[in-house]
Short mmCIF file of C-alpha atoms in Angstrom, two decimals:
data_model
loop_
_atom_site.label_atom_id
_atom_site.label_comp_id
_atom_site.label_asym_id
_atom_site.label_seq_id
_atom_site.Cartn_x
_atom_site.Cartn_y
_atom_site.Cartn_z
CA UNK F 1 38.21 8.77 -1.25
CA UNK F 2 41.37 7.42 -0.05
CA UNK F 3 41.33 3.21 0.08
CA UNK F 4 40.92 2.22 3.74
CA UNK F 5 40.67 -0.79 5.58
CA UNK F 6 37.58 -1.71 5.79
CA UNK F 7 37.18 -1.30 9.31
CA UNK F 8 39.00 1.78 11.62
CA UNK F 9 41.88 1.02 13.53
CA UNK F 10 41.30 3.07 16.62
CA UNK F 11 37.72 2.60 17.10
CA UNK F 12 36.02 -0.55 17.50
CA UNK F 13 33.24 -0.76 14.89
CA UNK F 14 29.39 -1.99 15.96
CA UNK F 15 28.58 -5.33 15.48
CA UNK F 16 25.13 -6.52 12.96
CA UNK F 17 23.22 -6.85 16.45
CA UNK F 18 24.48 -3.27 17.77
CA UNK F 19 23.30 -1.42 14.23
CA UNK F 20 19.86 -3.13 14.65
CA UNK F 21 19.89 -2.14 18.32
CA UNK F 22 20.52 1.47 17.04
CA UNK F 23 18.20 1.67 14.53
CA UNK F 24 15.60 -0.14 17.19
CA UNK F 25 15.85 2.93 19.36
CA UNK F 26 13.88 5.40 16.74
CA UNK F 27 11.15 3.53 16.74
CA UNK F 28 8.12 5.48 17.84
CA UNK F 29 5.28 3.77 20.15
CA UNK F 30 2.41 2.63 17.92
CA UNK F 31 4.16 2.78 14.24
CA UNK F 32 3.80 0.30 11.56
CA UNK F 33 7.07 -0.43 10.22
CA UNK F 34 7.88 -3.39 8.02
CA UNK F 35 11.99 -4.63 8.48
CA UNK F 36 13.65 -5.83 5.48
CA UNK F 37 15.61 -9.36 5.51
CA UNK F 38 19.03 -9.64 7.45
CA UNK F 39 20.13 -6.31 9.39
CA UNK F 40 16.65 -5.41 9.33
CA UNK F 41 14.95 -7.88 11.17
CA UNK F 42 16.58 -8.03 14.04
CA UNK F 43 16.12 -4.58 15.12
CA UNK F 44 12.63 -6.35 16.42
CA UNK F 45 14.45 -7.55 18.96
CA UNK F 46 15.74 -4.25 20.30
CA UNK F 47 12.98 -2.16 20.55
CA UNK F 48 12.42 -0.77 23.67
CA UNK F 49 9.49 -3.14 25.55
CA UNK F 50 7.11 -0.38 26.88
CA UNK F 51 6.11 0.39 23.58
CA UNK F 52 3.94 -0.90 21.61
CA UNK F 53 5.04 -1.72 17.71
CA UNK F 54 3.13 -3.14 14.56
CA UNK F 55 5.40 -5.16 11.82
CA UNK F 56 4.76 -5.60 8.79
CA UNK F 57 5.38 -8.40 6.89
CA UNK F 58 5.09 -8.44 3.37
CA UNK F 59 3.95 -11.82 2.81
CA UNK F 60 0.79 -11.08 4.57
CA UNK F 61 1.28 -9.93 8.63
CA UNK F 62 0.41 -6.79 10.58
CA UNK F 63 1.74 -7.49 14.01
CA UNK F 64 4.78 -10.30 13.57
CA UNK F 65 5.06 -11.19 16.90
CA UNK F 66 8.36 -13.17 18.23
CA UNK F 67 9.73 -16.69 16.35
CA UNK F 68 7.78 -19.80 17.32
CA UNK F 69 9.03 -21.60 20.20
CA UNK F 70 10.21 -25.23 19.15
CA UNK F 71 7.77 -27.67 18.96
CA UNK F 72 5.27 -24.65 18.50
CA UNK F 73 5.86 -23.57 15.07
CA UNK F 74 2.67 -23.59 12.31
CA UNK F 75 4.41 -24.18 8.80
CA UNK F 76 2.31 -21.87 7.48
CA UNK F 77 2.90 -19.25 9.68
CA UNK F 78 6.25 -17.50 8.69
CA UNK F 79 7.01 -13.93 7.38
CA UNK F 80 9.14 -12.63 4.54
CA UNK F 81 12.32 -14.18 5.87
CA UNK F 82 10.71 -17.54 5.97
CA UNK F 83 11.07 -17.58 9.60
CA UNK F 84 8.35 -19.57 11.30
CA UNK F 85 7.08 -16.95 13.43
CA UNK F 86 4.06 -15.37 16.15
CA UNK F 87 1.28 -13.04 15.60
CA UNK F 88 1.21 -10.48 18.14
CA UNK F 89 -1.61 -9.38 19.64
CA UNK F 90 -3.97 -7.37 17.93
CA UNK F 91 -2.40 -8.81 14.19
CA UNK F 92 -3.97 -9.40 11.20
CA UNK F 93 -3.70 -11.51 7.88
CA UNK F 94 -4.16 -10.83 4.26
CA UNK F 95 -3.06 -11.85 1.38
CA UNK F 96 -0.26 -9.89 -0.70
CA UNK F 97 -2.11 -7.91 -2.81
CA UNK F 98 -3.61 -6.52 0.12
CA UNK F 99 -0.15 -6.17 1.57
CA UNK F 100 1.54 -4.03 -0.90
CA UNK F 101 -1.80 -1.66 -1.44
CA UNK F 102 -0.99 -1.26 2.27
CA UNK F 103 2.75 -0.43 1.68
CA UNK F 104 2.44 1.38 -1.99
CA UNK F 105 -0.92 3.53 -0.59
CA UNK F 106 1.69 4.88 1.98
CA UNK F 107 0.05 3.45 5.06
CA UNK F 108 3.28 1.97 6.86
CA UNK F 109 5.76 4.88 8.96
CA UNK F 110 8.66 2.99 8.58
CA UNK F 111 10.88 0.81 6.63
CA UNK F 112 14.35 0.27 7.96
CA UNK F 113 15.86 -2.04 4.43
CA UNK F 114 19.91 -2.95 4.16
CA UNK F 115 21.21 -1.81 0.93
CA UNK F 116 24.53 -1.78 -0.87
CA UNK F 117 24.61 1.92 -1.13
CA UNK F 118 23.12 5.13 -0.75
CA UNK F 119 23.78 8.44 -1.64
CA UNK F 120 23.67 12.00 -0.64
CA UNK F 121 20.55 12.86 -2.50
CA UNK F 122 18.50 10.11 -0.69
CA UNK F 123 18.92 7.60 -3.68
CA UNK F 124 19.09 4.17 -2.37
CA UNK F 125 20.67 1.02 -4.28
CA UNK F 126 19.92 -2.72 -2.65
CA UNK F 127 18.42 -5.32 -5.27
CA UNK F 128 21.35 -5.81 -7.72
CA UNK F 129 24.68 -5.82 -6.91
CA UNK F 130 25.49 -6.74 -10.65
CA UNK F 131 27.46 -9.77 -9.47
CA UNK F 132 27.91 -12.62 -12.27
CA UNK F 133 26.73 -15.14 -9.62
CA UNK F 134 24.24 -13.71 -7.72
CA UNK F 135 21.14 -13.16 -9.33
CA UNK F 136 19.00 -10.14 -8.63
CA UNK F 137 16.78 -9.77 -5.72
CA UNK F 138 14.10 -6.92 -5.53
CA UNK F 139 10.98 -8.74 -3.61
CA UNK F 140 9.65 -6.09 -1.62
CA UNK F 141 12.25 -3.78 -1.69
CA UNK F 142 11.15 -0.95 -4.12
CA UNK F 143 7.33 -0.94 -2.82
CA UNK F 144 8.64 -0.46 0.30
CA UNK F 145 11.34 2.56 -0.32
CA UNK F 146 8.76 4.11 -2.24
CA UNK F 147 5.71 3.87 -0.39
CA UNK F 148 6.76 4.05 3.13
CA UNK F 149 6.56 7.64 5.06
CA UNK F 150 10.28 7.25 6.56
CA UNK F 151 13.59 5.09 4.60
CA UNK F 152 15.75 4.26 7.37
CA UNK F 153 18.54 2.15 6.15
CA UNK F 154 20.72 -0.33 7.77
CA UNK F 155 24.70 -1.55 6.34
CA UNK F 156 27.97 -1.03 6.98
CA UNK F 157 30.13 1.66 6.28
CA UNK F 158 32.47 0.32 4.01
CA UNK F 159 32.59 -2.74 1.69
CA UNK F 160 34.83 -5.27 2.81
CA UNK F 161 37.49 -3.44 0.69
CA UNK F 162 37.15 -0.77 2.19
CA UNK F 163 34.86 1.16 -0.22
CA UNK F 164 32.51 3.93 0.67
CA UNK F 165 28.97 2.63 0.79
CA UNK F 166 27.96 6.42 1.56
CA UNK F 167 28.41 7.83 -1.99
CA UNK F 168 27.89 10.77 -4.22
CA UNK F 169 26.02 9.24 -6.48
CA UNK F 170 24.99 5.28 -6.55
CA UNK F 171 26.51 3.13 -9.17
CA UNK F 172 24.32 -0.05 -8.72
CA UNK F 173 21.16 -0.15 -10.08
CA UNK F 174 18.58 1.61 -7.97
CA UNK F 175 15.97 0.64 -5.79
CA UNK F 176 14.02 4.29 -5.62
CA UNK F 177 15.35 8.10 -6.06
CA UNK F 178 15.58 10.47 -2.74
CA UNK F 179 13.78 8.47 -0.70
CA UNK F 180 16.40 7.57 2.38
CA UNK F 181 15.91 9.48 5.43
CA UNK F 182 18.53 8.05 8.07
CA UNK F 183 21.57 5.62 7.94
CA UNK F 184 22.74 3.52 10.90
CA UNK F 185 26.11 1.95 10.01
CA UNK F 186 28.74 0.60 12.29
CA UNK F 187 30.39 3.90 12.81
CA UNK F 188 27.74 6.57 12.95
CA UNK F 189 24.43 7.50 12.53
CA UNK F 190 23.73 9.84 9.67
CA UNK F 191 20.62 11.70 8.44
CA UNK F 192 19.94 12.08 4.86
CA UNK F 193 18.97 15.84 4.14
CA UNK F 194 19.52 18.63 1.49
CA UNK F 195 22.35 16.61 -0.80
CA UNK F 196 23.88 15.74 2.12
CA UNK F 197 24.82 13.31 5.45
CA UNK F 198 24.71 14.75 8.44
CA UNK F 199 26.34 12.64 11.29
CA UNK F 200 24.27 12.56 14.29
CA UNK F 201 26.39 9.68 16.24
CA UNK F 202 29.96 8.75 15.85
CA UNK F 203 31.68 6.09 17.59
CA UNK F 204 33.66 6.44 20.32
CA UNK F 205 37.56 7.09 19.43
CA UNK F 206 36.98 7.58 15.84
CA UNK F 207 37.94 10.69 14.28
CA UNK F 208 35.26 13.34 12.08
CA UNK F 209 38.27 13.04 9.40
CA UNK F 210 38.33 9.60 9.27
CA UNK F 211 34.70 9.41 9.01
CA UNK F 212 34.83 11.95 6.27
CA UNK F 213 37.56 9.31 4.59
CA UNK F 214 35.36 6.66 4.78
CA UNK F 215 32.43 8.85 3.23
CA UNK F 216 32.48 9.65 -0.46
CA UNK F 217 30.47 11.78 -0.43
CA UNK F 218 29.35 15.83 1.12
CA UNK F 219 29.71 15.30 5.05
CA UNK F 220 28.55 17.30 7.57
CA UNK F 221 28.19 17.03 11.56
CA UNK F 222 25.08 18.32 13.00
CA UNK F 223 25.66 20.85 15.97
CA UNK F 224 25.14 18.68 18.76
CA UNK F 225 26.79 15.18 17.66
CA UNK F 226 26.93 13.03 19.95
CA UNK F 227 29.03 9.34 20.73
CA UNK F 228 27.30 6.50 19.63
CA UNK F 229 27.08 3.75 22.13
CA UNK F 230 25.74 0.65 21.57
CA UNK F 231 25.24 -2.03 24.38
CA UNK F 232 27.33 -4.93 24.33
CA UNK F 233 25.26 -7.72 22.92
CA UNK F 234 25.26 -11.08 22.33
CA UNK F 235 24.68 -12.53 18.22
CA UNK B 1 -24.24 -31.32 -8.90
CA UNK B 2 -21.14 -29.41 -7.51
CA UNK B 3 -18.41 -31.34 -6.93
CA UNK B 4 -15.04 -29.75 -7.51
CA UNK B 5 -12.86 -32.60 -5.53
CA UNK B 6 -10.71 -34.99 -7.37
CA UNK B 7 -9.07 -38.12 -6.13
CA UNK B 8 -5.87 -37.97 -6.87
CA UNK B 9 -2.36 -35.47 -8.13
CA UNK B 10 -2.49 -36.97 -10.88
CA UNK B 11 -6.45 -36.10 -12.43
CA UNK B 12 -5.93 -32.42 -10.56
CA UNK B 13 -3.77 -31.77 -12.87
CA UNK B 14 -4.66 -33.82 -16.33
CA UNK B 15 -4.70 -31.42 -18.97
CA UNK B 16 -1.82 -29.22 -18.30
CA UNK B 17 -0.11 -29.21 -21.76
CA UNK B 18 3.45 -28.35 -22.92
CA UNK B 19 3.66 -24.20 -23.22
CA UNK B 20 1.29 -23.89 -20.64
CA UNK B 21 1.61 -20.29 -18.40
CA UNK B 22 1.61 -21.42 -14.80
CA UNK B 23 1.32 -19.34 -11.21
CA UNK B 24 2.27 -20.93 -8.67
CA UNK B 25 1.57 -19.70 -5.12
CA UNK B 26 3.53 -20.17 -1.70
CA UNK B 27 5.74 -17.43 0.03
CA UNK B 28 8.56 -19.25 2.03
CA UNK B 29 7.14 -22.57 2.65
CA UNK B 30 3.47 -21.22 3.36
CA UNK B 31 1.23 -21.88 0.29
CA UNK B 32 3.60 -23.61 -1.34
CA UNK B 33 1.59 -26.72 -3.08
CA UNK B 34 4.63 -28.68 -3.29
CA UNK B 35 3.02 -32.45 -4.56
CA UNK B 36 0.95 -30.32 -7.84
CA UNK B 37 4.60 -29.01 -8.74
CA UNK B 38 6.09 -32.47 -7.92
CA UNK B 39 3.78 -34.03 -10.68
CA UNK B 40 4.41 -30.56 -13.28
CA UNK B 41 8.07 -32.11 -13.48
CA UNK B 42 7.04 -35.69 -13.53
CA UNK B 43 4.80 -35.36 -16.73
CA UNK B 44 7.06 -34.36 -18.96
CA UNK B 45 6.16 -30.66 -19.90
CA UNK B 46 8.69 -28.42 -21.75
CA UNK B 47 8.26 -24.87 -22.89
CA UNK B 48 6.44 -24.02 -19.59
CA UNK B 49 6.02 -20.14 -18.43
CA UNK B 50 6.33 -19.76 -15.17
CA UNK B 51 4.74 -16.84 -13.07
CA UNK B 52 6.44 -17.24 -9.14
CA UNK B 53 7.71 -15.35 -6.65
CA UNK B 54 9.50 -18.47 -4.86
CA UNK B 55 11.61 -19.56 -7.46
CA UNK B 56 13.65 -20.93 -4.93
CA UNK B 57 11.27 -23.23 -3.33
CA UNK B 58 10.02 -24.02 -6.68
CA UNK B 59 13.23 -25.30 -7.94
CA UNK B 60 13.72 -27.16 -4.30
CA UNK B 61 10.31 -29.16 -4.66
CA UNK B 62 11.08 -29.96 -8.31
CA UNK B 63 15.01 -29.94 -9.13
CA UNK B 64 13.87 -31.33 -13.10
CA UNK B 65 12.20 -28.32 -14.01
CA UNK B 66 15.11 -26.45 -14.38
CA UNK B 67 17.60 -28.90 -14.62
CA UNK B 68 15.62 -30.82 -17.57
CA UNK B 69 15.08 -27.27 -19.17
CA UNK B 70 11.58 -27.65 -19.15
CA UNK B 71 10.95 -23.98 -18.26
CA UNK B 72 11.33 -20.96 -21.17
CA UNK B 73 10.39 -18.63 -19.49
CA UNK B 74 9.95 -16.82 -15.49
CA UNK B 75 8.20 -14.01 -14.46
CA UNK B 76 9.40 -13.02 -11.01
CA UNK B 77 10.50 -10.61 -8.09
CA UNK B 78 13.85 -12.25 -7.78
CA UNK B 79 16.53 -14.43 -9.77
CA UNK B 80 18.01 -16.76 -6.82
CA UNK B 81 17.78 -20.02 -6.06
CA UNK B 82 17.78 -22.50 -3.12
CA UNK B 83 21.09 -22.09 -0.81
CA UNK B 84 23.35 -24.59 -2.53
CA UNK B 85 24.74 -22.52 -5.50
CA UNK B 86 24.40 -22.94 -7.97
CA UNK B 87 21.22 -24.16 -8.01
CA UNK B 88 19.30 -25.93 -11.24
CA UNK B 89 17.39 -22.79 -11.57
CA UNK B 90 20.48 -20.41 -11.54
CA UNK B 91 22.50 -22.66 -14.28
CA UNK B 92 19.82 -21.42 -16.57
CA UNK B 93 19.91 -17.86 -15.31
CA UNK B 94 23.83 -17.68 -15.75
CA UNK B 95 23.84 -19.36 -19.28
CA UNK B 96 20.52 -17.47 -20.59
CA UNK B 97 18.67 -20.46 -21.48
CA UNK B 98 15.65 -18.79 -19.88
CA UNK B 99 14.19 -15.72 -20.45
CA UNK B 100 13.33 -13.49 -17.38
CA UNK B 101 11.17 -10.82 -16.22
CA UNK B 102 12.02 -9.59 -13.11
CA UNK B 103 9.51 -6.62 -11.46
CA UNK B 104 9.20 -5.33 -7.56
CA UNK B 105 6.56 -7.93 -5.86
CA UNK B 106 3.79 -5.38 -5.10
CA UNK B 107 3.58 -4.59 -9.21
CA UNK B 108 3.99 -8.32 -9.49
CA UNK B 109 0.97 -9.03 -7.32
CA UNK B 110 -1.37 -6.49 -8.37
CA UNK B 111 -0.91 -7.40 -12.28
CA UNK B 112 -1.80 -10.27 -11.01
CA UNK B 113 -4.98 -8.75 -9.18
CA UNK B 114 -5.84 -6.80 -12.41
CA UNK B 115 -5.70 -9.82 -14.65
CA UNK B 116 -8.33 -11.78 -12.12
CA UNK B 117 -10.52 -7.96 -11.96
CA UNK B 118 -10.88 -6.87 -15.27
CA UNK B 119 -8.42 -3.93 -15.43
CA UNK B 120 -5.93 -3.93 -18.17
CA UNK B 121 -3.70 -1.79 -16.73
CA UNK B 122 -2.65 1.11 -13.97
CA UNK B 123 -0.22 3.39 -13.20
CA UNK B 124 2.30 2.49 -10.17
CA UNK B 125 4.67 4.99 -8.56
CA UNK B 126 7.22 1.79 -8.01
CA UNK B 127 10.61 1.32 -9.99
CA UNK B 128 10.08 4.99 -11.10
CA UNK B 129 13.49 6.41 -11.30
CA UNK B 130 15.41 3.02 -11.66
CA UNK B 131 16.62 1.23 -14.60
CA UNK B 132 13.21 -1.52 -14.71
CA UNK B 133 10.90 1.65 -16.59
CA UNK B 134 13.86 2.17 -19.17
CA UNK B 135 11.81 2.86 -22.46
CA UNK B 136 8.36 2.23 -20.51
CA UNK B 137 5.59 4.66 -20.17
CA UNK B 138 5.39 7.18 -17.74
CA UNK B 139 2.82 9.30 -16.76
CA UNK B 140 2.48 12.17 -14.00
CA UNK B 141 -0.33 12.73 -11.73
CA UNK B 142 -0.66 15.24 -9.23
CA UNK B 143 2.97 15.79 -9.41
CA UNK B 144 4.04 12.29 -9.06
CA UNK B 145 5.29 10.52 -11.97
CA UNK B 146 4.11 6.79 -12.23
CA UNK B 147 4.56 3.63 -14.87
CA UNK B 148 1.97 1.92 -17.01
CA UNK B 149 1.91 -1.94 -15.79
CA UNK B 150 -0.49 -4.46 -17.37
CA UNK B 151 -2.41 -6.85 -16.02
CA UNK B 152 -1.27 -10.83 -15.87
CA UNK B 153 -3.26 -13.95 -16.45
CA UNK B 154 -2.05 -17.44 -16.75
CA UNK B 155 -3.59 -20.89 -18.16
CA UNK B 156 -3.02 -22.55 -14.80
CA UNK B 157 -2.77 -21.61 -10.92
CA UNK B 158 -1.36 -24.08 -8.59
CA UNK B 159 -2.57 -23.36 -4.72
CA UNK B 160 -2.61 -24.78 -1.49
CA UNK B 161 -4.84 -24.23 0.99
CA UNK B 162 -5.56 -25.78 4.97
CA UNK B 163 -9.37 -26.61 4.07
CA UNK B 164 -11.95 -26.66 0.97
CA UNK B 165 -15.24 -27.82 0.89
CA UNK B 166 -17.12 -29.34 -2.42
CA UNK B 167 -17.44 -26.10 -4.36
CA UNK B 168 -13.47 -25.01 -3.54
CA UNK B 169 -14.45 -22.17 -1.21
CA UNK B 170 -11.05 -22.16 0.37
CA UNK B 171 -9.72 -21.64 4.00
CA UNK B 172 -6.41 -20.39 4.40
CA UNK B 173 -3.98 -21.33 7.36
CA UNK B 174 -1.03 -18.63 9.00
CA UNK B 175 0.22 -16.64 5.53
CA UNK B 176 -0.88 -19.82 3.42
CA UNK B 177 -2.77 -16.99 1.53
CA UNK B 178 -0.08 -14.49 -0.18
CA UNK B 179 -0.38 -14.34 -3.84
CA UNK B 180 -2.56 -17.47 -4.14
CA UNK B 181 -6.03 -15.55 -4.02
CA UNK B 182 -5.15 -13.39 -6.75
CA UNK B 183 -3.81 -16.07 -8.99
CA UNK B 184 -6.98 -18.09 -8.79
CA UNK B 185 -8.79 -15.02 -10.03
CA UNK B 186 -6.18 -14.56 -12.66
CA UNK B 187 -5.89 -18.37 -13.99
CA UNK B 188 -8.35 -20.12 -16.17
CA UNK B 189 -7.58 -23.52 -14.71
CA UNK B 190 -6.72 -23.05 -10.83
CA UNK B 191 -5.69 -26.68 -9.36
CA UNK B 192 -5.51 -26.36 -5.12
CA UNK B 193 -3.96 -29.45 -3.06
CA UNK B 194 -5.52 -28.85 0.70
CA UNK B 195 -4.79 -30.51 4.26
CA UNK B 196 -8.10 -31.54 4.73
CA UNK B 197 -11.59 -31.75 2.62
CA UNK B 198 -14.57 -30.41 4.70
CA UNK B 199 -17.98 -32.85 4.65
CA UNK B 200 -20.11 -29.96 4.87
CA UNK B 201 -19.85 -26.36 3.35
CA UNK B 202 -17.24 -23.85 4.90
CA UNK B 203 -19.10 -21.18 6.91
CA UNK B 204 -19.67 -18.08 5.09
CA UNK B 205 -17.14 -15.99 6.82
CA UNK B 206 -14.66 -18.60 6.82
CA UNK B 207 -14.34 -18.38 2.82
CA UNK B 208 -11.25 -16.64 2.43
CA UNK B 209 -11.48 -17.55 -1.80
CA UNK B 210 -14.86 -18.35 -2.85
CA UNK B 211 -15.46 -21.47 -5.02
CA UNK B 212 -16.10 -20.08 -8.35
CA UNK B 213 -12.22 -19.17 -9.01
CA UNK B 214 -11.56 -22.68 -8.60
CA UNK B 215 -12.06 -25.63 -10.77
CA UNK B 216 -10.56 -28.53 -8.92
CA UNK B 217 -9.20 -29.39 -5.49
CA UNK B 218 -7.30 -32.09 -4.44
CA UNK B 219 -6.04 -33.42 -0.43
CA UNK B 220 -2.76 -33.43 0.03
CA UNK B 221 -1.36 -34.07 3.92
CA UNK B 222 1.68 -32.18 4.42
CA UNK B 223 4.44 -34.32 4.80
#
């Protein structure tokens, strides 16, 4: 892969609260789906109303309903983000042994996670980036890629050098083998299938060879894909 | 008589000795008995083992653990510490002066869960096919390869709880729960601080942890 910039010229990339709005729009009426920290998380804002979605939380929630309204929060009432949160109607509680037979026994539909990369083969890499001075974070991450049905995963195309996060093969430490089913990034939407992406969704006024630039890795375009067009929305 | 309720910090935790293997409980700030850690810096332990997923809030409630060195050694799901970096906790981490385990939170929690049960070990499809089962053993079933974890127990469990009665049947509040009712099971000496101590016995069906995996309780308002 040729160095880029780490965002296109000619094409204006989606923002954090556009990928989560993406990602927001697969999700089926009635699924469990847990959201991992950052990216994740606010795709729970996005879903479409009318239907009717359970979150998991890891710490111990089915059903995470909206954040507490000031002066309404419980302390001990918060999910895996530490955010002082609701419980949604029809929610439950339990404690995190519980929580991961629910997400290791293969129970939950969906886990959208942000990683640092993933490649072609469905590997995905987001607990170490092997930094000197930032520690290693796996928390719920590798129950969750392993155990739920569907990997979706959130991040952006490129590093902020201008790396491929899309890659061959992943150099950071992994988080589970061939697991990843769909990427949202800020220029496309990609599925994960047979040793390759397929792009779905490109953004408006960017170009399939500058995609393919900014991929390192085998990149194909399904037959009918399409513009991706994100709402604009507020952070 | 039953009476596991003690007066003060200070006798809920008498006895915890230098070397000691600690879990302590608490998932963001839920659970997280914040005055028992408070007093595990103040009485001048060293050599401690400490079993946590929250090292961060640990370190926040107690900067001397880590910045006296009194910890050798963390079991864990992650390696960071509170926001400002770096933090007393990740000083150690960088220089090595503490020796780490680190292990996806769902194998964390249910070694914890087989050390409390009686089961010395399973097999868990998680970290299979990343550099954590290097030189472990694997096993398939069925066509799925899993990893041979073993259970976890600890001298001590630190807890908090909304409500105990007089034989520490516990009541959880929200997500106060998360790993604490496994620890208990897992710990020979589990210490709970609680909001409030009930008069009479908890209902039945309001026993979220029943009594008998827990030796003493203390009350604790949240501040």
């Amino acid at each position: 892969m040729t160095p880029q910039n780490a965002k296109p010229k000619n094409a204006k990339a989606l923002s954090r609260e556009q990928m989560a709005w993406r990602a927001a729009q697969d999700l089926p009426d009635g699924a469990y789906v847990n959201l991992g920290l950052g990216m994740p998380v606010l795709a729970a804002n996005y879903a479409p109303g009318e239907r009717e979605i359970f979150y998991h939380s890891e710490n111990g929630i089915l059903g995470v309903g909206p954040a507490a309204k000031p002066g309404q929060e419980d302390p001990e009432l918060v999910d895996a983000g530490s955010r002082l949160v609701t419980l949604r109607s029809g929610a439950a509680i339990f404690d995190s042994a519980a929580s991961f037979a629910m997400i290791r026994g293969g129970h939950l539909d969906i886990t959208i996670l942000g990683a640092y990369q993933v490649a072609a083969n469905g590997d995905v890499a987001n607990w170490d980036a092997l930094m000197p001075n930032k520690g290693p974070l796996i928390g719920g991450a590798m129950d969750l890629a392993k155990g739920a049905k569907a990997v979706h995963i959130i991040m952006r195309h490129n590093t902020k050098d201008g790396s491929a996060r899309l890659v061959a093969e992943c150099t950071y430490p992994l988080t589970t083998p061939g697991k990843v089913n769909r990427v949202y990034t800020d220029l496309a939407v990609l599925d994960v299938k047979a040793g390759q992406f397929i792009a779905r969704e490109i953004i408006p006024g960017l170009s399939r060879d500058e995609l393919t630039a900014r991929t390192d890795a085998p990149l194909a375009f399904a037959d009918d894909c399409s513009e991706l067009v994100a709402p604009e929305l507020r952070a | 008589m039953i009476n596991k309720v003690v007066g003060d910090v200070a006798q809920a935790m008498a006895g915890v000795a230098s070397g000691a293997s600690i879990m302590i409980s608490g998932f963001g700030n839920a659970g997280i008995p914040a005055a028992l850690i408070r007093v595990l810096s103040d009485n001048d332990l060293d050599n401690l083992t400490l079993i946590i997923n929250a090292i961060r809030r640990v370190d926040e409630c107690s900067p001397a653990l880590f910045g006296e060195r009194r910890v050798a050694r963390v079991i864990s799901t992650s390696f960071r510490g509170p926001d400002a970096w770096p933090s007393n906790f990740e000083r150690q981490w960088m220089d090595g002066t503490v020796a780490l385990e680190i292990q996806p939170q769902g194998t964390f929690a249910e070694r914890i869960r087989a050390g409390g049960a009686g089961i010395a070990a399973f097999y868990t499809p998680t970290a299979v096919g990343t550099p954590l089962v290097e030189g472990r053993e694997l096993r398939d079933f069925d066509g799925q390869t899993y990893v041979l974890e073993t259970a976890l127990t600890a001298d001590v469990a630190l807890l908090r709880a909304q409500k105990a009665d007089r034989f520490g049947n516990l009541f959880f509040q929200g997500t106060q729960a998360n790993f604490g009712t496994v620890m208990a099971t897992a710990a020979t000496l589990t210490i709970v601080e609680v909001e409030e101590i009930s008069d009479v016995p908890l209902p039945p069906k309001q026993v979220h942890l029943p009594g008998i995996y827990v030796q003493r309780v203390v009350q604790v308002s949240r501040s």
